XYZ file of C-alpha atoms in Angstrom:
551
model
C 2.960 -102.813 -17.930
C 5.905 -101.529 -19.960
C 7.795 -100.792 -16.765
C 7.839 -104.507 -15.932
C 10.798 -104.600 -18.321
C 12.889 -102.857 -15.663
C 11.208 -104.213 -12.522
C 10.126 -107.838 -12.775
C 11.899 -111.172 -13.009
C 15.124 -112.779 -11.879
C 17.173 -111.033 -14.577
C 16.010 -107.636 -13.374
C 17.626 -107.899 -9.931
C 20.372 -105.410 -10.984
C 17.703 -103.018 -12.235
C 15.816 -103.258 -8.944
C 19.043 -102.638 -7.086
C 19.447 -99.349 -8.936
C 15.811 -98.447 -8.267
C 16.441 -99.197 -4.589
C 19.300 -96.719 -4.731
C 16.765 -94.086 -5.782
C 14.751 -94.785 -2.649
C 11.852 -96.621 -4.236
C 10.039 -99.167 -2.083
C 8.377 -102.302 -3.419
C 4.888 -100.792 -3.127
C 5.938 -98.032 -5.532
C 7.470 -100.485 -7.973
C 4.224 -102.462 -8.100
C 2.446 -99.409 -9.543
C 2.516 -97.870 -13.031
C 5.652 -95.754 -13.466
C 4.759 -92.404 -14.983
C 7.453 -90.243 -16.539
C 6.881 -86.576 -15.704
C 8.722 -84.346 -18.175
C 9.449 -81.009 -16.494
C 10.816 -78.206 -18.697
C 11.601 -75.940 -15.731
C 14.614 -73.675 -15.925
C 15.668 -70.312 -14.531
C 15.777 -68.350 -17.809
C 12.218 -68.764 -19.185
C 9.474 -66.816 -17.327
C 6.857 -69.246 -18.623
C 8.697 -72.092 -16.915
C 9.984 -70.629 -13.685
C 7.022 -71.972 -11.659
C 6.901 -75.418 -13.242
C 8.517 -77.157 -10.267
C 5.450 -76.274 -8.196
C 3.104 -77.553 -10.908
C 5.174 -80.686 -11.356
C 4.796 -81.395 -7.638
C 1.026 -81.077 -8.126
C 1.130 -83.494 -11.052
C 3.110 -85.984 -8.988
C 0.632 -85.634 -6.123
C -2.193 -86.457 -8.535
C -0.332 -89.502 -9.843
C 0.192 -90.808 -6.334
C -3.473 -90.160 -5.459
C -4.496 -92.331 -8.399
C -2.123 -95.164 -7.550
C 0.834 -94.435 -9.794
C 4.516 -93.743 -9.199
C 5.825 -90.479 -10.687
C 9.369 -90.244 -12.024
C 10.470 -86.730 -12.977
C 13.021 -85.867 -15.651
C 13.914 -82.599 -17.400
C 14.031 -81.231 -20.915
C 15.475 -78.034 -22.381
C 13.459 -74.887 -23.103
C 14.358 -71.708 -25.013
C 12.742 -68.334 -24.274
C 11.983 -66.916 -27.708
C 11.678 -63.391 -26.382
C 15.180 -63.458 -24.927
C 16.548 -65.271 -27.992
C 14.999 -62.701 -30.347
C 17.024 -60.514 -32.742
C 20.396 -62.249 -32.384
C 21.991 -65.571 -33.294
C 20.213 -67.320 -30.423
C 16.959 -67.349 -32.386
C 18.558 -69.738 -34.887
C 18.322 -72.388 -32.182
C 14.694 -71.895 -31.188
C 12.793 -73.886 -33.814
C 15.672 -76.358 -34.016
C 15.225 -77.084 -30.300
C 11.828 -78.642 -31.062
C 13.531 -81.689 -32.571
C 15.952 -82.030 -29.650
C 13.054 -81.968 -27.204
C 11.163 -84.683 -29.063
C 14.283 -86.819 -29.408
C 15.343 -86.477 -25.774
C 11.893 -87.463 -24.478
C 11.900 -90.472 -26.805
C 15.301 -91.485 -25.443
C 14.240 -91.208 -21.800
C 10.889 -92.949 -22.270
C 12.344 -95.858 -24.226
C 15.459 -96.289 -22.114
C 13.446 -96.486 -18.890
C 10.211 -98.035 -20.199
C 7.773 -95.629 -18.576
C 4.132 -96.712 -18.668
C 2.897 -93.202 -19.405
C 4.016 -89.598 -19.706
C 2.870 -86.250 -18.356
C 4.349 -83.302 -20.238
C 4.698 -80.235 -17.986
C 5.486 -77.327 -20.245
C 4.635 -73.775 -21.229
C 6.338 -72.077 -24.142
C 6.723 -72.030 -27.888
C 8.727 -74.963 -29.243
C 8.468 -77.078 -26.122
C 4.755 -77.850 -26.496
C 5.007 -79.158 -30.077
C 8.264 -80.949 -29.311
C 6.569 -82.814 -26.487
C 3.537 -83.618 -28.626
C 5.799 -84.944 -31.380
C 7.391 -87.267 -28.830
C 4.009 -88.404 -27.528
C 2.783 -89.236 -31.028
C 6.040 -90.999 -31.905
C 6.163 -93.106 -28.739
C 2.421 -93.861 -28.652
C 2.301 -94.585 -24.943
C -0.418 -92.993 -22.775
C 0.400 -89.277 -22.604
C -1.146 -86.007 -21.494
C -0.036 -82.362 -21.462
C -0.411 -79.749 -18.749
C 0.984 -76.270 -19.312
C 2.177 -73.638 -16.894
C -0.616 -71.369 -18.105
C -0.587 -67.832 -19.473
C 0.974 -64.833 -17.775
C -1.350 -62.114 -16.554
C -1.328 -58.950 -18.638
C 0.688 -56.042 -17.313
C -0.829 -52.618 -16.646
C 0.369 -49.309 -18.050
C -1.514 -46.042 -17.652
C -4.820 -47.784 -17.106
C -4.617 -50.358 -19.910
C -3.499 -53.958 -20.248
C -0.200 -54.598 -22.038
C 2.160 -57.494 -22.736
C 5.570 -58.228 -24.214
C 4.562 -57.244 -27.758
C 3.943 -53.698 -26.512
C 7.563 -53.479 -25.361
C 8.873 -54.507 -28.777
C 6.601 -51.963 -30.469
C 7.575 -49.275 -27.970
C 11.186 -49.557 -29.156
C 10.046 -48.514 -32.626
C 7.975 -45.710 -31.140
C 11.025 -44.318 -29.334
C 13.141 -44.514 -32.487
C 10.526 -42.565 -34.443
C 10.055 -39.941 -31.700
C 6.550 -41.069 -30.783
C 7.554 -42.075 -27.237
C 10.146 -41.009 -24.693
C 12.830 -43.178 -23.130
C 11.135 -42.723 -19.745
C 7.832 -44.011 -21.096
C 9.586 -47.024 -22.582
C 11.248 -47.723 -19.235
C 7.847 -47.681 -17.525
C 6.386 -50.080 -20.099
C 9.437 -52.312 -19.761
C 8.878 -52.535 -16.002
C 5.154 -53.247 -16.317
C 4.608 -55.522 -19.303
C 5.564 -58.904 -17.820
C 4.316 -59.013 -14.217
C 5.196 -62.611 -13.358
C 5.285 -66.270 -14.334
C 3.542 -67.811 -17.306
C 3.662 -67.722 -21.089
C 3.366 -64.161 -22.423
C -0.189 -62.895 -22.120
C -1.379 -62.583 -25.736
C -2.369 -65.139 -28.359
C 1.276 -65.688 -29.157
C 2.748 -69.056 -30.146
C 2.977 -70.570 -26.660
C -0.621 -69.804 -25.766
C -1.757 -70.757 -29.258
C -0.227 -74.210 -28.897
C -1.503 -74.690 -25.358
C -5.023 -73.806 -26.505
C -4.695 -76.271 -29.357
C -3.750 -79.093 -26.971
C -7.353 -78.828 -25.771
C -8.713 -78.847 -29.318
C -6.542 -81.870 -30.176
C -7.848 -83.659 -27.099
C -4.441 -84.304 -25.527
C -4.989 -82.041 -22.477
C -7.772 -81.373 -19.997
C -10.163 -78.431 -20.522
C -8.654 -75.196 -19.246
C -5.084 -76.121 -20.139
C -4.761 -73.243 -22.596
C -6.336 -70.414 -20.640
C -6.332 -70.865 -16.843
C -3.848 -68.206 -15.623
C -0.448 -69.334 -14.378
C -0.922 -67.606 -11.030
C -4.322 -69.175 -10.336
C -4.829 -71.971 -7.839
C -7.068 -73.476 -10.511
C -3.867 -74.135 -12.456
C -2.533 -76.196 -9.524
C -5.793 -78.127 -9.326
C -5.628 -78.758 -13.069
C -2.113 -80.168 -12.639
C -3.342 -82.571 -9.948
C -6.259 -83.653 -12.109
C -3.840 -84.238 -14.965
C -1.750 -86.491 -12.715
C -4.860 -88.439 -11.769
C -5.972 -88.717 -15.389
C -2.677 -90.179 -16.683
C -3.016 -93.189 -14.385
C -6.492 -93.772 -15.801
C -5.120 -93.518 -19.348
C -2.408 -96.073 -18.512
C -4.829 -98.484 -16.861
C -7.202 -98.251 -19.853
C -4.325 -98.231 -22.397
C -5.603 -95.062 -24.084
C -2.753 -93.977 -26.323
C -2.071 -90.884 -28.478
C -2.848 -92.837 -31.666
C -6.435 -93.106 -30.422
C -6.613 -89.347 -29.795
C -4.365 -87.670 -32.362
C -6.437 -88.767 -35.357
C -7.183 -86.954 -38.603
C -10.402 -85.641 -37.052
C -8.437 -84.326 -34.067
C -6.082 -82.349 -36.300
C -8.988 -80.959 -38.282
C -10.558 -79.861 -34.996
C -7.245 -78.299 -33.994
C -6.901 -76.346 -37.227
C -10.530 -75.214 -37.023
C -10.019 -73.834 -33.512
C -6.748 -72.306 -34.728
C -8.652 -70.328 -37.387
C -11.389 -69.294 -34.977
C -8.910 -67.982 -32.419
C -6.573 -66.314 -34.925
C -3.560 -68.152 -33.545
C 0.113 -67.640 -34.303
C 1.269 -68.581 -37.807
C 3.772 -70.892 -36.106
C 0.919 -73.358 -35.588
C 1.094 -74.012 -39.342
C 4.625 -75.326 -38.741
C 3.866 -77.306 -35.619
C 0.578 -79.055 -36.362
C 1.916 -80.693 -39.565
C 5.057 -81.761 -37.675
C 3.003 -83.382 -34.897
C 0.660 -84.960 -37.440
C 3.615 -86.456 -39.302
C 4.673 -88.278 -36.139
C 1.102 -89.609 -35.873
C 1.195 -90.846 -39.470
C -1.201 -88.169 -40.730
C -0.568 -85.638 -43.485
C -1.541 -82.040 -42.842
C -0.521 -79.712 -45.661
C -1.192 -76.106 -46.649
C -4.119 -77.187 -48.829
C -5.836 -78.559 -45.734
C -5.069 -75.342 -43.838
C -6.562 -73.311 -46.671
C -9.641 -75.532 -46.891
C -10.444 -75.130 -43.194
C -9.590 -71.429 -43.211
C -12.214 -70.740 -45.863
C -15.088 -72.250 -43.888
C -14.144 -71.308 -40.325
C -15.283 -67.935 -38.921
C -12.789 -65.873 -36.930
C -14.379 -65.430 -33.496
C -11.596 -63.901 -31.387
C -9.146 -61.015 -31.701
C -6.688 -61.296 -28.856
C -3.427 -59.378 -28.433
C -1.511 -58.509 -30.550
C -4.406 -57.937 -32.978
C -7.079 -56.975 -30.455
C -7.566 -55.521 -26.986
C -8.083 -58.782 -25.112
C -5.627 -61.113 -23.383
C -5.612 -64.749 -22.296
C -7.174 -63.955 -18.937
C -10.122 -62.449 -20.824
C -10.513 -65.558 -22.963
C -10.514 -67.697 -19.823
C -13.126 -65.454 -18.222
C -15.225 -65.652 -21.386
C -15.441 -69.439 -21.186
C -12.133 -70.593 -22.623
C -11.552 -73.060 -25.436
C -14.617 -75.230 -24.637
C -16.834 -72.173 -25.146
C -15.135 -71.384 -28.473
C -15.520 -74.998 -29.572
C -19.188 -75.113 -28.521
C -19.758 -72.013 -30.643
C -18.075 -73.676 -33.642
C -20.145 -76.810 -33.120
C -23.305 -74.778 -33.785
C -22.233 -74.662 -37.442
C -21.175 -78.305 -37.520
C -17.504 -77.380 -37.867
C -16.108 -79.929 -35.386
C -15.957 -83.714 -35.121
C -17.773 -84.119 -31.812
C -17.106 -87.834 -31.505
C -13.325 -87.351 -31.607
C -11.715 -88.904 -28.541
C -9.916 -86.862 -25.897
C -8.043 -87.715 -22.710
C -11.311 -87.223 -20.796
C -14.114 -88.402 -23.069
C -15.266 -87.117 -26.434
C -15.154 -83.569 -27.763
C -18.944 -83.442 -27.614
C -18.940 -84.419 -23.935
C -16.257 -81.838 -23.091
C -17.986 -78.870 -24.698
C -21.639 -79.665 -24.013
C -23.323 -76.727 -22.297
C -20.163 -74.607 -22.209
C -21.345 -71.030 -22.498
C -19.776 -67.813 -23.717
C -19.792 -65.349 -20.821
C -18.264 -62.383 -22.650
C -19.405 -61.702 -26.200
C -16.839 -58.930 -26.517
C -14.155 -61.645 -26.332
C -15.774 -64.599 -28.134
C -18.144 -63.582 -30.906
C -20.976 -65.773 -32.122
C -20.716 -67.757 -35.352
C -23.543 -65.587 -36.691
C -21.584 -62.363 -36.106
C -17.872 -63.208 -36.426
C -15.030 -60.793 -37.046
C -14.771 -62.370 -40.489
C -16.457 -65.337 -42.184
C -13.102 -67.001 -42.752
C -10.269 -67.862 -40.417
C -7.467 -65.872 -38.842
C -4.585 -67.548 -40.712
C -4.359 -67.527 -44.526
C -2.175 -69.365 -47.033
C -0.857 -67.496 -50.095
C 0.417 -69.037 -53.347
C 2.023 -67.384 -56.365
C 5.196 -67.004 -58.397
C 6.959 -65.643 -55.299
C 5.747 -68.560 -53.149
C 5.115 -71.598 -55.380
C 4.952 -73.899 -52.337
C 3.070 -71.422 -50.185
C 3.392 -68.678 -47.610
C 1.453 -67.908 -44.427
C 0.004 -64.714 -42.936
C -1.963 -63.932 -39.783
C -4.857 -62.420 -41.723
C -6.710 -61.327 -38.591
C -3.755 -59.062 -37.723
C -3.627 -57.250 -41.078
C -5.138 -53.790 -41.439
C -7.955 -53.801 -43.960
C -6.166 -51.411 -46.314
C -3.171 -53.775 -46.504
C -5.141 -56.895 -47.435
C -4.415 -55.945 -51.041
C -1.189 -54.088 -51.684
C 1.327 -53.401 -54.426
C 4.672 -51.819 -53.672
C 8.377 -51.777 -54.462
C 10.629 -54.374 -52.866
C 13.296 -53.335 -50.371
C 15.527 -56.388 -50.201
C 17.704 -57.484 -47.258
C 19.696 -60.703 -46.940
C 19.365 -61.073 -43.168
C 17.294 -59.878 -40.228
C 20.174 -57.731 -38.995
C 20.418 -55.907 -42.345
C 16.671 -55.356 -42.393
C 16.576 -53.988 -38.857
C 19.372 -51.560 -39.702
C 17.481 -50.441 -42.802
C 14.191 -50.013 -40.956
C 15.686 -48.030 -38.070
C 17.748 -45.811 -40.397
C 14.545 -44.267 -41.688
C 15.007 -45.384 -45.293
C 11.764 -47.399 -45.462
C 8.909 -45.431 -47.020
C 5.144 -45.867 -46.977
C 4.124 -48.429 -49.583
C 7.408 -50.378 -49.460
C 7.534 -54.156 -49.223
C 10.433 -55.169 -46.975
C 11.903 -58.546 -47.943
C 14.094 -60.480 -45.521
C 15.538 -63.564 -47.184
C 18.040 -66.327 -46.431
C 16.317 -66.817 -43.065
C 14.534 -70.102 -43.861
C 14.997 -73.449 -42.088
C 18.268 -74.107 -43.963
C 19.346 -70.623 -44.951
C 19.018 -69.038 -41.507
C 19.587 -71.642 -40.373
C 16.726 -72.284 -37.986
C 14.028 -70.049 -39.509
C 14.295 -67.128 -37.096
C 11.257 -65.197 -35.887
C 11.122 -61.592 -37.111
C 9.335 -59.914 -34.208
C 11.898 -57.137 -33.857
C 11.514 -55.831 -37.451
C 7.718 -56.170 -37.473
C 7.285 -54.600 -34.044
C 9.633 -51.770 -34.988
C 7.566 -51.080 -38.111
C 4.388 -51.114 -35.996
C 5.941 -48.893 -33.342
C 6.949 -46.391 -36.027
C 3.335 -46.258 -37.174
C 4.043 -47.900 -40.549
C 2.178 -51.194 -40.094
C -0.745 -49.865 -42.157
C 1.549 -48.875 -45.008
C 4.470 -51.322 -45.134
C 4.426 -55.082 -45.748
C 7.142 -57.509 -44.694
C 7.916 -60.776 -46.487
C 10.349 -63.482 -45.399
C 11.276 -67.129 -45.785
C 11.755 -66.983 -42.017
C 8.815 -66.816 -39.664
C 7.037 -64.473 -37.292
C 6.337 -64.469 -33.595
C 2.738 -64.842 -32.536
C 3.215 -61.332 -31.174
C 3.604 -59.966 -34.698
C 0.834 -57.980 -36.364
C 0.523 -56.240 -39.712
C 0.991 -57.440 -43.293
C 3.730 -59.863 -42.270
C 3.955 -62.824 -44.640
C 6.298 -65.641 -43.679
C 7.206 -69.275 -44.391
C 7.758 -68.394 -48.074
C 8.688 -71.638 -49.825
C 10.877 -72.711 -51.449
C 13.218 -70.667 -49.316
C 15.795 -68.391 -50.909
C 18.820 -70.516 -50.027
C 17.337 -73.388 -52.060
C 16.822 -71.178 -55.095
C 13.256 -70.148 -54.390
C 12.028 -67.079 -56.324
C 12.588 -64.887 -53.252
C 16.320 -65.222 -53.991
C 16.100 -63.303 -57.289
C 13.962 -60.337 -56.195
C 15.736 -56.984 -56.575
C 15.189 -53.570 -55.037
C 12.353 -51.850 -56.861
C 10.625 -54.974 -58.194
C 6.878 -54.604 -57.653
C 5.346 -57.075 -55.212
C 1.633 -57.853 -55.538
C -0.083 -59.019 -52.329
C -3.691 -60.240 -52.453
C -4.545 -61.833 -49.117
C -8.299 -62.305 -49.767
C -7.418 -63.925 -53.090
C -4.638 -66.029 -51.563
C -1.986 -64.740 -53.975
C 1.601 -63.529 -53.594
C 3.483 -62.511 -56.761
C 6.381 -60.473 -58.011
C 5.408 -58.631 -61.199
C 8.028 -60.217 -63.435
C 7.586 -62.416 -66.465
C 8.201 -66.147 -66.163
C 11.114 -65.723 -68.552
C 12.718 -62.994 -66.416
C 12.354 -65.098 -63.275
C 13.905 -68.087 -65.068
C 16.812 -66.005 -66.360
C 17.541 -64.563 -62.931
C 17.452 -67.997 -61.276
C 19.839 -69.323 -63.937
C 22.346 -66.632 -62.963
C 21.906 -67.174 -59.208
C 24.262 -69.148 -56.996
C 23.561 -70.245 -53.413
C 25.309 -68.511 -50.516
C 27.794 -70.332 -48.317
C 26.298 -71.890 -45.154
C 26.379 -69.437 -42.249
C 27.139 -72.172 -39.708
C 29.507 -75.065 -40.428
C 29.872 -76.910 -37.120
C 27.790 -78.120 -34.201
C 24.101 -78.932 -33.965
C 22.913 -76.391 -36.533
C 25.340 -77.711 -39.152
C 23.630 -81.093 -38.828
C 20.228 -79.388 -38.785
C 20.952 -77.679 -42.129
C 21.609 -81.048 -43.756
C 18.462 -82.708 -42.422
C 15.690 -80.124 -42.072
C 12.791 -80.087 -44.531
C 10.832 -77.158 -45.985
C 8.557 -74.867 -43.991
C 5.621 -75.936 -46.163
C 5.943 -79.414 -44.599
C 6.475 -78.286 -41.003
C 10.277 -77.815 -41.100
C 10.773 -81.299 -39.717
C 14.114 -83.064 -39.508
C 14.076 -86.115 -41.745
């Protein structure tokens, strides 16, 4: 066992002395030592119950003959960090999480790891660490929040953001907003729609690095506690059998993950995270691969924010195994891919769809292609990403004049001042991985546009990114980003933007010569942050088209 490096032999007497100080007895030290990474804190609703789940994980480890050793990692709440400088740190925290887990696992030679997590950047950060370390690892999430209730209908956090726009445009009263605010987030768990956190937790099942149910079993359910115990039991098995992430996180696993991503209509942030995790596993996932799988994968689900259903409905309908079993009917999955509990084929065999209003059949999908599309053109030579399943049909093809803003704050001021007109294409630039820095999510501008009733008439383009709670013609991850001299940097107010989502094209209607001349006369802006972690991040982070990884 790896942990013998800190437990066994004459030279390890000082190490054992320190372990004695922790209260360990010799019977515990004879067992596999399992690191349990707990991202609990008191500021993230998705994490506030993780101490209870971590206790369940540790109980499962002990039941199976292992010794659990808990340690923490940081976690940012994207909703609370939204629309201010705090969001610059959200994506950047992914790298810190991966690095800190690597440090703890290597310094203390754990035999295996259980990642107890919930929200956006924490899940991929943990998976990056698991792939990098390649010691037996498994994920268990805190589970999704239940939907809130408002005037007889289910709602979630995205409704609150959109309600702000509705109030500003006179479509809703302050009292109605206050009622929605009180009702939308009823308790613990990751916000109730198919936002980034739930997208990534669902994809842990598709990747095979978590037990079935990890993505959908509600946070408040006792089934979630049982799942945590079973996860603790399973990690000891993985350690004893030496089943490591490199055996699970294969090329076939990532193809399965992307296929499920398209079927569910997940957050566009998955197109950042899956390539970053794959890179740690020594596998290349690029936008061409995303596009290839998008074209042949039917979109089977429309969950909030693009449909009426929430995570609890998906769980009731049969969860991710039911979605995957449906996809397998068209031969879209590698069924012999290994998981932490057998093969994909074994996990999904016989898993039925119990609600066809939530999970459509492959014969009658919402669309014959997937929920996330990649666009290429003279405005995005290295690609851009859009949640196609969230775009109104009349906006799938659109031409309109650019309204250019050099930051999210400027754009929000312009949107709320009433100067944006139907048909406009709002451009928010210098918000990429380096230019932002940190590639902020633009949920506040997109939700405000939706709340004002303009999401069927106005598009929004950015070299930043969007929350999974965003809907509408919101095209992000435009690369190269503006701060590196990408074509987005030279767009001017009034330039005509041509969007063709079915055709996979994104262009500004300018000649190649005009674009070249404008770029020649362009100079990069000064860095917005010059000290601390983000100053280092600016120097090291790669492009969004490659997962915005730190190199």
